[in-house]
Structures are given as C-alpha cells and as structure tokens.
PDB file of N, CA and C in Angstrom:
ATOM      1  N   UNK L 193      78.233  71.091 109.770  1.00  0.00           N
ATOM      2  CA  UNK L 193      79.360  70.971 108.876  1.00  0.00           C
ATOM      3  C   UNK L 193      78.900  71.310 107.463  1.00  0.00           C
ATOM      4  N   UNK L 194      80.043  72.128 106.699  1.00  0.00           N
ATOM      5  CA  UNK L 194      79.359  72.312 105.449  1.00  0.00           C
ATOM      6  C   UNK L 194      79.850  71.606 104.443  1.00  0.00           C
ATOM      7  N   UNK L 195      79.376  70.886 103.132  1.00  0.00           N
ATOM      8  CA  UNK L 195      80.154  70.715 102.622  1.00  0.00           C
ATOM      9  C   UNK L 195      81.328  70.861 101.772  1.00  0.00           C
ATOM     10  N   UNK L 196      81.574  72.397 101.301  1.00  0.00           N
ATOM     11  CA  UNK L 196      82.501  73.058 100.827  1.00  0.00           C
ATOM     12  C   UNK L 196      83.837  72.833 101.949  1.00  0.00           C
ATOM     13  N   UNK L 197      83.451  72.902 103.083  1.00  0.00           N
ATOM     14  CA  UNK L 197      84.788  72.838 104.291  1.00  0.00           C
ATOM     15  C   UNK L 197      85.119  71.536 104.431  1.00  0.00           C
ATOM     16  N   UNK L 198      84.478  70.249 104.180  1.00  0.00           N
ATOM     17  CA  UNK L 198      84.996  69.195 104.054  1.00  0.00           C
ATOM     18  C   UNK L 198      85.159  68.756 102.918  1.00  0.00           C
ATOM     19  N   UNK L 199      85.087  69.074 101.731  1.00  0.00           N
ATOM     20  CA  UNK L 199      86.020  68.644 100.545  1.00  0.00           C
ATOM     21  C   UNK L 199      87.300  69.595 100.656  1.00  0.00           C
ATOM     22  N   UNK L 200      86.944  70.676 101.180  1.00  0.00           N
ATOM     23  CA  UNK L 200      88.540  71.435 100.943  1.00  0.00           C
ATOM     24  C   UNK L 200      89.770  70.866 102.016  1.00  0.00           C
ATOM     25  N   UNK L 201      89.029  70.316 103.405  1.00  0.00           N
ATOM     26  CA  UNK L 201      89.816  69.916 104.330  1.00  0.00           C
ATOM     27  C   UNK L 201      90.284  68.669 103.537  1.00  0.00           C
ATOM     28  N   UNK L 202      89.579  67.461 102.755  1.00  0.00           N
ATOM     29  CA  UNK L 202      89.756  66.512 102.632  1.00  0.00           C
ATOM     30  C   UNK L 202      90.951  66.946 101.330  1.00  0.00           C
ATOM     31  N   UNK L 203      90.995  67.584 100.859  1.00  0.00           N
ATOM     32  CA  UNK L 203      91.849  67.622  99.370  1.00  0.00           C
ATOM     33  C   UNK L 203      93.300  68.086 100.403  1.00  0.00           C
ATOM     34  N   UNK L 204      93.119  69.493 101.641  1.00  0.00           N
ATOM     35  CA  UNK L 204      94.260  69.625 101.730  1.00  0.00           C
ATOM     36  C   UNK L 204      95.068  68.434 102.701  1.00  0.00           C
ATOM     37  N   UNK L 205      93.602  67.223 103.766  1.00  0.00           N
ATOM     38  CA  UNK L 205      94.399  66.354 104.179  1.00  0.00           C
ATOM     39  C   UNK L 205      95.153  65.083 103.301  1.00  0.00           C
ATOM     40  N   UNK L 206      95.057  65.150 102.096  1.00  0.00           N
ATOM     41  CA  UNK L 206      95.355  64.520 100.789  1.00  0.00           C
ATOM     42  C   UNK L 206      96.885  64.949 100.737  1.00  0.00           C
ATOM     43  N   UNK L 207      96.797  66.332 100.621  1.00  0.00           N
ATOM     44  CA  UNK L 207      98.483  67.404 100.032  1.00  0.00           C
ATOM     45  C   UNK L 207      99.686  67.494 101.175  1.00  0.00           C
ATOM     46  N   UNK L 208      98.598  67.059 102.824  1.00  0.00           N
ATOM     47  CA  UNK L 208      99.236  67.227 103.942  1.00  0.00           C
ATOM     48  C   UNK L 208     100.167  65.893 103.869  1.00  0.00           C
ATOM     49  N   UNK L 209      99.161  64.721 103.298  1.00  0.00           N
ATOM     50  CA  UNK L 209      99.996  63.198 103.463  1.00  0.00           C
ATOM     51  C   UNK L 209     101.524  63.476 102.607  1.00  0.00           C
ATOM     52  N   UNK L 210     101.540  64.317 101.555  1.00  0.00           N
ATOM     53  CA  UNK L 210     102.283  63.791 100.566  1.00  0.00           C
ATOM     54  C   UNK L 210     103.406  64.575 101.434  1.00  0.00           C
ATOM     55  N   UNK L 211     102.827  65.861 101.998  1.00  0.00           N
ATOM     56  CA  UNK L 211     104.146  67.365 102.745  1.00  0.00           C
ATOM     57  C   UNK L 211     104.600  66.026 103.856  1.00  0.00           C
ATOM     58  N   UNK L 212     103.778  65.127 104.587  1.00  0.00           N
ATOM     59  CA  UNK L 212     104.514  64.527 105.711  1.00  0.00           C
ATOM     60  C   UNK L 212     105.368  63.523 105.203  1.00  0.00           C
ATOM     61  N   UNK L 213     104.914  62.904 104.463  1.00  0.00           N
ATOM     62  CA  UNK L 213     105.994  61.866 104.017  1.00  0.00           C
ATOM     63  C   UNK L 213     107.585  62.179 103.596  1.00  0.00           C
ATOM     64  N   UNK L 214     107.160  63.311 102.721  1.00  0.00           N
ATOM     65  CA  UNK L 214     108.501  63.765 102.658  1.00  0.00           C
ATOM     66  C   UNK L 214     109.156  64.361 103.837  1.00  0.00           C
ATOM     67  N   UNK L 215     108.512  64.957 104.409  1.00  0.00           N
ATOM     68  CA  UNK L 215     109.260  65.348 105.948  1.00  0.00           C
ATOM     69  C   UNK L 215     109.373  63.955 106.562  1.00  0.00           C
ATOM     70  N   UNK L 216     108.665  63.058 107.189  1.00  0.00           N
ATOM     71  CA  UNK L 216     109.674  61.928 107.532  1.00  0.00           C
ATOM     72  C   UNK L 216     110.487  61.302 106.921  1.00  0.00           C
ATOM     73  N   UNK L 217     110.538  61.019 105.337  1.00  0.00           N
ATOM     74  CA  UNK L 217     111.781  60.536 104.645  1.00  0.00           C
ATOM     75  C   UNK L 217     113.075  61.668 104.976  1.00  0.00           C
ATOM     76  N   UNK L 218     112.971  62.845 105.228  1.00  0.00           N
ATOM     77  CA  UNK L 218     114.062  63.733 105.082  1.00  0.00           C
ATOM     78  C   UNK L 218     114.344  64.006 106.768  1.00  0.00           C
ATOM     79  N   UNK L 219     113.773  63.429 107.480  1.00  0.00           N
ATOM     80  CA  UNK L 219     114.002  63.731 108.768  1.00  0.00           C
ATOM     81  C   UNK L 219     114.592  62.188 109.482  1.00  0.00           C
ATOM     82  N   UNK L 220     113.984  61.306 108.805  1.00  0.00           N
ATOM     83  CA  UNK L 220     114.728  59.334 109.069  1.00  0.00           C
ATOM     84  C   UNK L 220     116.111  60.244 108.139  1.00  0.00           C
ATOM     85  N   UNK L 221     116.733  60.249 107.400  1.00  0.00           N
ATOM     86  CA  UNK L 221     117.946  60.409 106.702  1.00  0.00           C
ATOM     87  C   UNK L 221     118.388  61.173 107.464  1.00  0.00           C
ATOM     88  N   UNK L 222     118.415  62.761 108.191  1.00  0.00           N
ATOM     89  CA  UNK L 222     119.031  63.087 108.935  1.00  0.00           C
ATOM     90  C   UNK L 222     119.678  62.266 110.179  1.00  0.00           C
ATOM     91  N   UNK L 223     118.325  61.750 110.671  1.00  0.00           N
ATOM     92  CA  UNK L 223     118.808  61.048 112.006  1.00  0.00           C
ATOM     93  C   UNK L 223     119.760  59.760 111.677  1.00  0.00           C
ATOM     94  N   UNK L 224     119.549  59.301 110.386  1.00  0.00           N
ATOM     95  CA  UNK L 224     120.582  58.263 109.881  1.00  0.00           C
ATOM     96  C   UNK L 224     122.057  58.869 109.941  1.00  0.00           C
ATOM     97  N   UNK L 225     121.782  60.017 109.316  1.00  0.00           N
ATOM     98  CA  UNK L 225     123.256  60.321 109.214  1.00  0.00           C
ATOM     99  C   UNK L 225     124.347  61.015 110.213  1.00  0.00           C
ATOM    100  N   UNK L 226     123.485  61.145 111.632  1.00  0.00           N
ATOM    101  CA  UNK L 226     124.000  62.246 112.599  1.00  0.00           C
ATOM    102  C   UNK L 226     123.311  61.208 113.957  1.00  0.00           C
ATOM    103  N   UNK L 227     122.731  60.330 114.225  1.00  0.00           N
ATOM    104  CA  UNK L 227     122.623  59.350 115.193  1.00  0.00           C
ATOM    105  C   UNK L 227     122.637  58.237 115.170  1.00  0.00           C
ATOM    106  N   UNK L 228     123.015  57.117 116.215  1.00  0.00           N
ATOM    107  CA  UNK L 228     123.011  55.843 116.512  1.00  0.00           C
ATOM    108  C   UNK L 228     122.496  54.980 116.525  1.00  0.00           C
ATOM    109  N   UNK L 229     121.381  54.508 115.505  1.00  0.00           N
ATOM    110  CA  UNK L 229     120.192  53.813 115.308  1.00  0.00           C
ATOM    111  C   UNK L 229     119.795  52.864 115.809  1.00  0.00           C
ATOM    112  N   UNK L 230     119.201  51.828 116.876  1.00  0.00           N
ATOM    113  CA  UNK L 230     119.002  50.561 117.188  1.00  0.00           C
ATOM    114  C   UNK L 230     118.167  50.135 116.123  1.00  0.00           C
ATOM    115  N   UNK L 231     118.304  48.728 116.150  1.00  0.00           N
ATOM    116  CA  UNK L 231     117.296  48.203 115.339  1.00  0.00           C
ATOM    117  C   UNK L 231     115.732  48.386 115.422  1.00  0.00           C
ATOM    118  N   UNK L 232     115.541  48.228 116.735  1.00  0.00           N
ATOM    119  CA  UNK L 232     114.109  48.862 117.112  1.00  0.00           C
ATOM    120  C   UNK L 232     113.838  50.007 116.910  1.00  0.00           C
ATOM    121  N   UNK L 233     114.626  51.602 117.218  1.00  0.00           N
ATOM    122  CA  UNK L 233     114.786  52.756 116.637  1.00  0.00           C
ATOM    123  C   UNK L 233     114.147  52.532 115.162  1.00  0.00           C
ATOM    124  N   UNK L 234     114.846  51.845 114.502  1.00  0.00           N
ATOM    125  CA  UNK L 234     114.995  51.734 112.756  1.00  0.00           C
ATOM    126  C   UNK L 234     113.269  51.553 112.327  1.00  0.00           C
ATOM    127  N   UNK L 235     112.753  50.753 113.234  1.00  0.00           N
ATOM    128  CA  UNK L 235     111.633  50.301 112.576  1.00  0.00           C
ATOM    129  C   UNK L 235     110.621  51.081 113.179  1.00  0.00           C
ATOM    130  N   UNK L 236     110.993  51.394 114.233  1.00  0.00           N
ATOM    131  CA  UNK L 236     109.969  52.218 114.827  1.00  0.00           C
ATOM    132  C   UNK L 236     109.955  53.927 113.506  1.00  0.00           C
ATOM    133  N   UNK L 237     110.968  54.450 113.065  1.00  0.00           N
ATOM    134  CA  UNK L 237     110.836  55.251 112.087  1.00  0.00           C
ATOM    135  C   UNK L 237     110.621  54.764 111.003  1.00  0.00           C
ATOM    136  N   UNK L 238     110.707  53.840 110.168  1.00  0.00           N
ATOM    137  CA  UNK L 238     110.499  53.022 109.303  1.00  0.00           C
ATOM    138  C   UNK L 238     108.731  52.823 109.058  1.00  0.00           C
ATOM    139  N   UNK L 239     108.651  52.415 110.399  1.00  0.00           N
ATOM    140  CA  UNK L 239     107.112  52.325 110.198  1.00  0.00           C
ATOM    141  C   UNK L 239     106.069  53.563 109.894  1.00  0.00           C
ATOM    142  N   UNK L 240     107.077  54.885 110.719  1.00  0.00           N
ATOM    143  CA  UNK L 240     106.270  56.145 110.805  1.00  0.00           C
ATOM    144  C   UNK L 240     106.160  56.653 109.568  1.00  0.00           C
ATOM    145  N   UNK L 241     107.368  56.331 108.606  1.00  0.00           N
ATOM    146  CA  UNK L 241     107.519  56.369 107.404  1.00  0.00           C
ATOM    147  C   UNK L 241     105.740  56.384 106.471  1.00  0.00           C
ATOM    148  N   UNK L 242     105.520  55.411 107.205  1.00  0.00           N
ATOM    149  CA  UNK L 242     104.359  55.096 105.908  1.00  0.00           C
ATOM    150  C   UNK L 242     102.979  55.717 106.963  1.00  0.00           C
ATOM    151  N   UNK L 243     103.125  55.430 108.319  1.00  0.00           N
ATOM    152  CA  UNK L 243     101.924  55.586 109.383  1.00  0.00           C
ATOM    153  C   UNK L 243     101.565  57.283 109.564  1.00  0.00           C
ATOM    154  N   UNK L 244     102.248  57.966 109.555  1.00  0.00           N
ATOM    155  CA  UNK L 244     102.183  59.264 109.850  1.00  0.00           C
ATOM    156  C   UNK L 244     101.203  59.687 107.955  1.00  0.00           C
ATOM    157  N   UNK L 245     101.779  59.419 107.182  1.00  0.00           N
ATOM    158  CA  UNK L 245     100.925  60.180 105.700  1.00  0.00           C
ATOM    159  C   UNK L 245      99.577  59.024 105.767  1.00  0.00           C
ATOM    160  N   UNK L 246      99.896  58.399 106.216  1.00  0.00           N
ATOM    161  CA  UNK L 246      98.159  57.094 106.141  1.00  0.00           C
ATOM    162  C   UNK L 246      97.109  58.004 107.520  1.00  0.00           C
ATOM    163  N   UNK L 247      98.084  58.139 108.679  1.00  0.00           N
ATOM    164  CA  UNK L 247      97.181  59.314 109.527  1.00  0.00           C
ATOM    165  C   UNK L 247      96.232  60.860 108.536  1.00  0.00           C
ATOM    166  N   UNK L 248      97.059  60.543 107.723  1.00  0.00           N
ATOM    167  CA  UNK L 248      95.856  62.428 106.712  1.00  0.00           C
ATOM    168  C   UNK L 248      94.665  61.580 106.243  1.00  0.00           C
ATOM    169  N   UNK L 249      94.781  60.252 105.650  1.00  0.00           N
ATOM    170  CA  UNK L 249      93.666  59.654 104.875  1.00  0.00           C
ATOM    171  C   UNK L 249      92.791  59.365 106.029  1.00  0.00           C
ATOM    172  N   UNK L 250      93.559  58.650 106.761  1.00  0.00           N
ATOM    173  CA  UNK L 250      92.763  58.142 107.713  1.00  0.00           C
ATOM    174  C   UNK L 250      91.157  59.026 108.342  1.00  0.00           C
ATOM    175  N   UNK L 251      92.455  60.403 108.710  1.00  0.00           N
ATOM    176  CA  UNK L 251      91.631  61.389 109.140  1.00  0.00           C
ATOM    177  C   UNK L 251      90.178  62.149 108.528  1.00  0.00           C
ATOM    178  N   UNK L 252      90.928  62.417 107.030  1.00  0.00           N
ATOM    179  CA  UNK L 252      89.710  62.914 105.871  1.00  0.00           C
ATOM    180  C   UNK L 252      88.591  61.569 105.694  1.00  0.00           C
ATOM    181  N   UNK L 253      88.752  60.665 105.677  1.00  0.00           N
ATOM    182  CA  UNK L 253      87.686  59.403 105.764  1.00  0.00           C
ATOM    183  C   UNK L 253      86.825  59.293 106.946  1.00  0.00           C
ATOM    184  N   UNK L 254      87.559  59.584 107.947  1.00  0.00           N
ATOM    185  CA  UNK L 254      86.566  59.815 109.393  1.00  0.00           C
ATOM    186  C   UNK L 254      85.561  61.440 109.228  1.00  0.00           C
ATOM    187  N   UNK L 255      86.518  62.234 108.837  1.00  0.00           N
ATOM    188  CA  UNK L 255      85.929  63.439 109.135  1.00  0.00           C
ATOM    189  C   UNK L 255      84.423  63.208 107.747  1.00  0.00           C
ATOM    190  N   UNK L 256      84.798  62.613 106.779  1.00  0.00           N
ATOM    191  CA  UNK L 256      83.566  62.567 105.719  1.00  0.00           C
ATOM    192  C   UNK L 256      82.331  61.673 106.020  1.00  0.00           C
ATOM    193  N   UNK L 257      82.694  60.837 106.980  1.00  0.00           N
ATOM    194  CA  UNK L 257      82.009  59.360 107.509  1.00  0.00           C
ATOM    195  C   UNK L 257      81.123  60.724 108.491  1.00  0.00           C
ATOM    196  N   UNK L 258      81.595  61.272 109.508  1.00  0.00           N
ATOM    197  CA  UNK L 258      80.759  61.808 110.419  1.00  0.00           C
ATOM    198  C   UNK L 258      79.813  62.777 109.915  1.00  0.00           C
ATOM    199  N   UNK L 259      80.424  63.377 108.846  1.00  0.00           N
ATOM    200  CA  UNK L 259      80.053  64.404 107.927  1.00  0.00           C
ATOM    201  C   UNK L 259      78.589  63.978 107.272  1.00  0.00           C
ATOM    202  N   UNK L 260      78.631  62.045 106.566  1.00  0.00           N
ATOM    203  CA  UNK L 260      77.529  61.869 106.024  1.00  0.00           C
ATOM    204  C   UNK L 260      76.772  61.606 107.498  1.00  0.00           C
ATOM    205  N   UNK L 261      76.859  61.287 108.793  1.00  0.00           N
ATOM    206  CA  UNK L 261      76.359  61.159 109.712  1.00  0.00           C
ATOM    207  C   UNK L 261      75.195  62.365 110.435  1.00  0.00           C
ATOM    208  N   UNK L 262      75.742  63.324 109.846  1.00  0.00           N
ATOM    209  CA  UNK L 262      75.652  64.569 110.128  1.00  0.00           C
ATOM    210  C   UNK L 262      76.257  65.239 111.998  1.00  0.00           C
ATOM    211  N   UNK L 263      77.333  65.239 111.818  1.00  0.00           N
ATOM    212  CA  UNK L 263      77.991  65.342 112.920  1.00  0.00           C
ATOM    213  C   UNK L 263      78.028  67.105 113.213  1.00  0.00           C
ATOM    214  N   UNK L 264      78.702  67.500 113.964  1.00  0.00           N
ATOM    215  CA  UNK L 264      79.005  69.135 114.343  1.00  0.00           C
ATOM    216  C   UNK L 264      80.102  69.047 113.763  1.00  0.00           C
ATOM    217  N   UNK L 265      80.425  70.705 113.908  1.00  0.00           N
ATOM    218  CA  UNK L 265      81.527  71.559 113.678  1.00  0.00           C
ATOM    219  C   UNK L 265      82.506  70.593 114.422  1.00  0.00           C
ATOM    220  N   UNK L 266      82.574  69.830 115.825  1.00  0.00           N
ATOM    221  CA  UNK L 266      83.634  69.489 116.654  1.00  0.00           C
ATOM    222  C   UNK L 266      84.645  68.721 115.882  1.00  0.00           C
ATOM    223  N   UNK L 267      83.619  68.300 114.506  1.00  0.00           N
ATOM    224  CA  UNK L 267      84.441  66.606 114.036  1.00  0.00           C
ATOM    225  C   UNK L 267      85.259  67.780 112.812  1.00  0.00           C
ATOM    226  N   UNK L 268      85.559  68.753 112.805  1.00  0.00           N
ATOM    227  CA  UNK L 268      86.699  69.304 112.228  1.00  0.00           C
ATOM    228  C   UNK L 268      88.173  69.160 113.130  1.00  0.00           C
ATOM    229  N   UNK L 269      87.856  68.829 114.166  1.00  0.00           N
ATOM    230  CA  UNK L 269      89.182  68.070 115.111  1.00  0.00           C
ATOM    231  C   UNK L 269      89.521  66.927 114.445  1.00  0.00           C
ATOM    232  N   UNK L 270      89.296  66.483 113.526  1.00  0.00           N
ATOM    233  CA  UNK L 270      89.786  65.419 113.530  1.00  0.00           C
ATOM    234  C   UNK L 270      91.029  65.440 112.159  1.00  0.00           C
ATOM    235  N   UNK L 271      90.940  66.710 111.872  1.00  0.00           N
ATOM    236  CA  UNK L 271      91.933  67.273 110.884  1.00  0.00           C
ATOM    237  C   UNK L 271      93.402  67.290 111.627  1.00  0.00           C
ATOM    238  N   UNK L 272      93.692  67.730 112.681  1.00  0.00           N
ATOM    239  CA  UNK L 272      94.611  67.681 113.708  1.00  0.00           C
ATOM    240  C   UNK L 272      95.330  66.157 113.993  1.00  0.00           C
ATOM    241  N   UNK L 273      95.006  65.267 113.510  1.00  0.00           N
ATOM    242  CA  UNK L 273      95.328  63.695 114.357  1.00  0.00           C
ATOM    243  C   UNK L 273      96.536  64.074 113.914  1.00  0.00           C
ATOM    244  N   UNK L 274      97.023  63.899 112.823  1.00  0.00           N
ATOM    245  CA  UNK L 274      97.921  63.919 111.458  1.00  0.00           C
ATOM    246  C   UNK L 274      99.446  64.344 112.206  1.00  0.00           C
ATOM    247  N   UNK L 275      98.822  66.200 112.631  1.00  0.00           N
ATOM    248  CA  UNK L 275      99.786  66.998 112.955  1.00  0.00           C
ATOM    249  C   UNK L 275      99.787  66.188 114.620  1.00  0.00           C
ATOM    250  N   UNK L 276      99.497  65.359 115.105  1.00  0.00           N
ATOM    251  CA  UNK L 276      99.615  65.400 116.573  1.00  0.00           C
ATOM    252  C   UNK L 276     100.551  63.987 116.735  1.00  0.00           C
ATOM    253  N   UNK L 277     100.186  63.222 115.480  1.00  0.00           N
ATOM    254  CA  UNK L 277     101.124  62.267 115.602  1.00  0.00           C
ATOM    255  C   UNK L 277     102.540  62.557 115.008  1.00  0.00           C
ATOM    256  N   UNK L 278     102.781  63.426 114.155  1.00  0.00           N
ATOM    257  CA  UNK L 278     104.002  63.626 113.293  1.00  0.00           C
ATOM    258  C   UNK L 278     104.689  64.705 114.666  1.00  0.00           C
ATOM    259  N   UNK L 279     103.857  65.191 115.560  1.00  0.00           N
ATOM    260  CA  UNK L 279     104.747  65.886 116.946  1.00  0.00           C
ATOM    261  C   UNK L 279     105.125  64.620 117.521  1.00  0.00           C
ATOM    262  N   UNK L 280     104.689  63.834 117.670  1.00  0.00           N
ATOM    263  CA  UNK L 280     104.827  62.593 118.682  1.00  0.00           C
ATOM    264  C   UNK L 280     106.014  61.424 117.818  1.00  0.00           C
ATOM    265  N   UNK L 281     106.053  61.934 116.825  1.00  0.00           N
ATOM    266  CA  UNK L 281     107.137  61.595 115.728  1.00  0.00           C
ATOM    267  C   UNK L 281     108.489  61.587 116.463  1.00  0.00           C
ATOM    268  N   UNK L 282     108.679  63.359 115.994  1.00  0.00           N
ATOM    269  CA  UNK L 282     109.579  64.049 116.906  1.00  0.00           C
ATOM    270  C   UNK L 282     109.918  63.719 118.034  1.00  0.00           C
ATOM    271  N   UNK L 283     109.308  63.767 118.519  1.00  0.00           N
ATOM    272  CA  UNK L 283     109.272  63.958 120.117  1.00  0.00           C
ATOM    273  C   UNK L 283     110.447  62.486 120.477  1.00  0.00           C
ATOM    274  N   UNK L 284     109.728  61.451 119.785  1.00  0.00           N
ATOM    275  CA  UNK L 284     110.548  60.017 120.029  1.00  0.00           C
ATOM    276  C   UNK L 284     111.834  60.300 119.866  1.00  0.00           C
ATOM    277  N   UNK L 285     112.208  60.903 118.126  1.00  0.00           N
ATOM    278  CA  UNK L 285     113.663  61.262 118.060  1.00  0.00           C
ATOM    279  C   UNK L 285     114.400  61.779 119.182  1.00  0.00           C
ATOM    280  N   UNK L 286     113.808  62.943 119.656  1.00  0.00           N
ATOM    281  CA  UNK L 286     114.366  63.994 120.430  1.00  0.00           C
ATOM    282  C   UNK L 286     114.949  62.909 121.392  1.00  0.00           C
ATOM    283  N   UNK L 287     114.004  61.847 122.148  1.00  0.00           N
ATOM    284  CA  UNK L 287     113.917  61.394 123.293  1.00  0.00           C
ATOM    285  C   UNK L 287     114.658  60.241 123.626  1.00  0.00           C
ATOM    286  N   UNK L 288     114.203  59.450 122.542  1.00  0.00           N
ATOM    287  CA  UNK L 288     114.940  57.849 122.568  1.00  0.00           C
ATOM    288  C   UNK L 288     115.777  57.843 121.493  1.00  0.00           C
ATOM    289  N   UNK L 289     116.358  58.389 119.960  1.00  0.00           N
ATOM    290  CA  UNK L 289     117.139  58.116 119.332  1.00  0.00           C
ATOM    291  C   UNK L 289     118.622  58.748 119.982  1.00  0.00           C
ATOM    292  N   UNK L 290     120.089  57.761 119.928  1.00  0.00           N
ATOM    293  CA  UNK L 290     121.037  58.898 120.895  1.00  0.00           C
ATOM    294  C   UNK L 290     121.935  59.338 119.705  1.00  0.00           C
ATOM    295  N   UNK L 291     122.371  60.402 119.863  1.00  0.00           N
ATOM    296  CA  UNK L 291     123.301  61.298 118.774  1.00  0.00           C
ATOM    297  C   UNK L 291     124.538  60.315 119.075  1.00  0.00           C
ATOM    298  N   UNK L 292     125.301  60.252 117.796  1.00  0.00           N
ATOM    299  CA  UNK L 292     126.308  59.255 117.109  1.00  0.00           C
ATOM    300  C   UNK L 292     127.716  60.246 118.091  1.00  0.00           C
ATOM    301  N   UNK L 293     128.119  59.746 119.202  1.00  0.00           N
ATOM    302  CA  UNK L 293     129.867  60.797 119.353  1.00  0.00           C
ATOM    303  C   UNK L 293     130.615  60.480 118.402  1.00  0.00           C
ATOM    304  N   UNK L 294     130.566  59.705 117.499  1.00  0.00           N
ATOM    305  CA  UNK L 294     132.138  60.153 116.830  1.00  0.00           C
ATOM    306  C   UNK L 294     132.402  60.697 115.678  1.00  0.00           C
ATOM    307  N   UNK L 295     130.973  61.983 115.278  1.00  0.00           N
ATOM    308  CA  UNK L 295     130.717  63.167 114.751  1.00  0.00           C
ATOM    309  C   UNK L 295     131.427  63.951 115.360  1.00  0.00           C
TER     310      UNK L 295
END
C-alpha cells in the first residue's frame, strides 16, 4: 500500500460521507412523500440516515489502521463497505417500504 493512495482514498472517503448523506436525506423525503411508512420502516431509514455516511469514516480508519499494519493492496476493499451498504439501503426501500395508493 502506498501512502499517497491512502490519504487520497481517505480524503475522498471523507467527500463520499458528506455525497451519501445527502443522498439518504433526499431519498428518506422521497419515500416520505410517495410511500407508506411504518414506524419501524421510519427508523430503520432514520438510522441509515446517520449509519450509511459513519460507514466512509469507518472505512478510511480501518483502511489507515491496516495501512500502519502494513497490510496489501487487498485492504483497498475496504473502500467499497460504504457503497455496499448504501445498495443494501436501497434495496430495503425497493423491498419492504409499500408505495402509498392514494397517489
């Protein structure tokens, strides 16, 4: 691992937290305004709210931890968590939130 590729990963998993947050604030408001929310629904996005942009830190802190470890190239996977949970985001909407009929 070099270190030029993990400060740059770590600055853009920094810029990635701030791009996801706003994509789940603007993606909870859609589904507010066009589906049927349960209370459990609510919190379960609510929570992703804050869990999905804490997944980028999370990630750049592991990837620098292995980094002072002296780990391989592999632990650049760990840039990916971020994007794998904000699919798994989705995916819930798609699956368990139900569209509002009397749109």
């Amino acid at each position: 691992m070099a270190l030029g590729w993990v400060v740059a990963g770590t600055i853009g998993q920094f810029l990635l937290a701030f791009m996801m947050f706003m994509l789940v604030v603007f993606a909870f408001s859609a589904v507010g305004n066009t589906h049927r929310i349960s209370p459990f629904n609510s919190s379960v996005l609510d929570s992703a709210m804050y869990s999905v942009p804490a997944s980028c830190i999370v990630s750049a802190i592991v990837v620098i931890v292995l980094y002072r470890m002296g780990a391989g190239k592999l632990a650049y996977l760990w840039y990916t968590a971020p994007l794998v949970l904000f699919s798994g985001y989705l995916v819930y909407i798609k699956l368990f939130v139900e569209p509002d009929s009397n749109l």
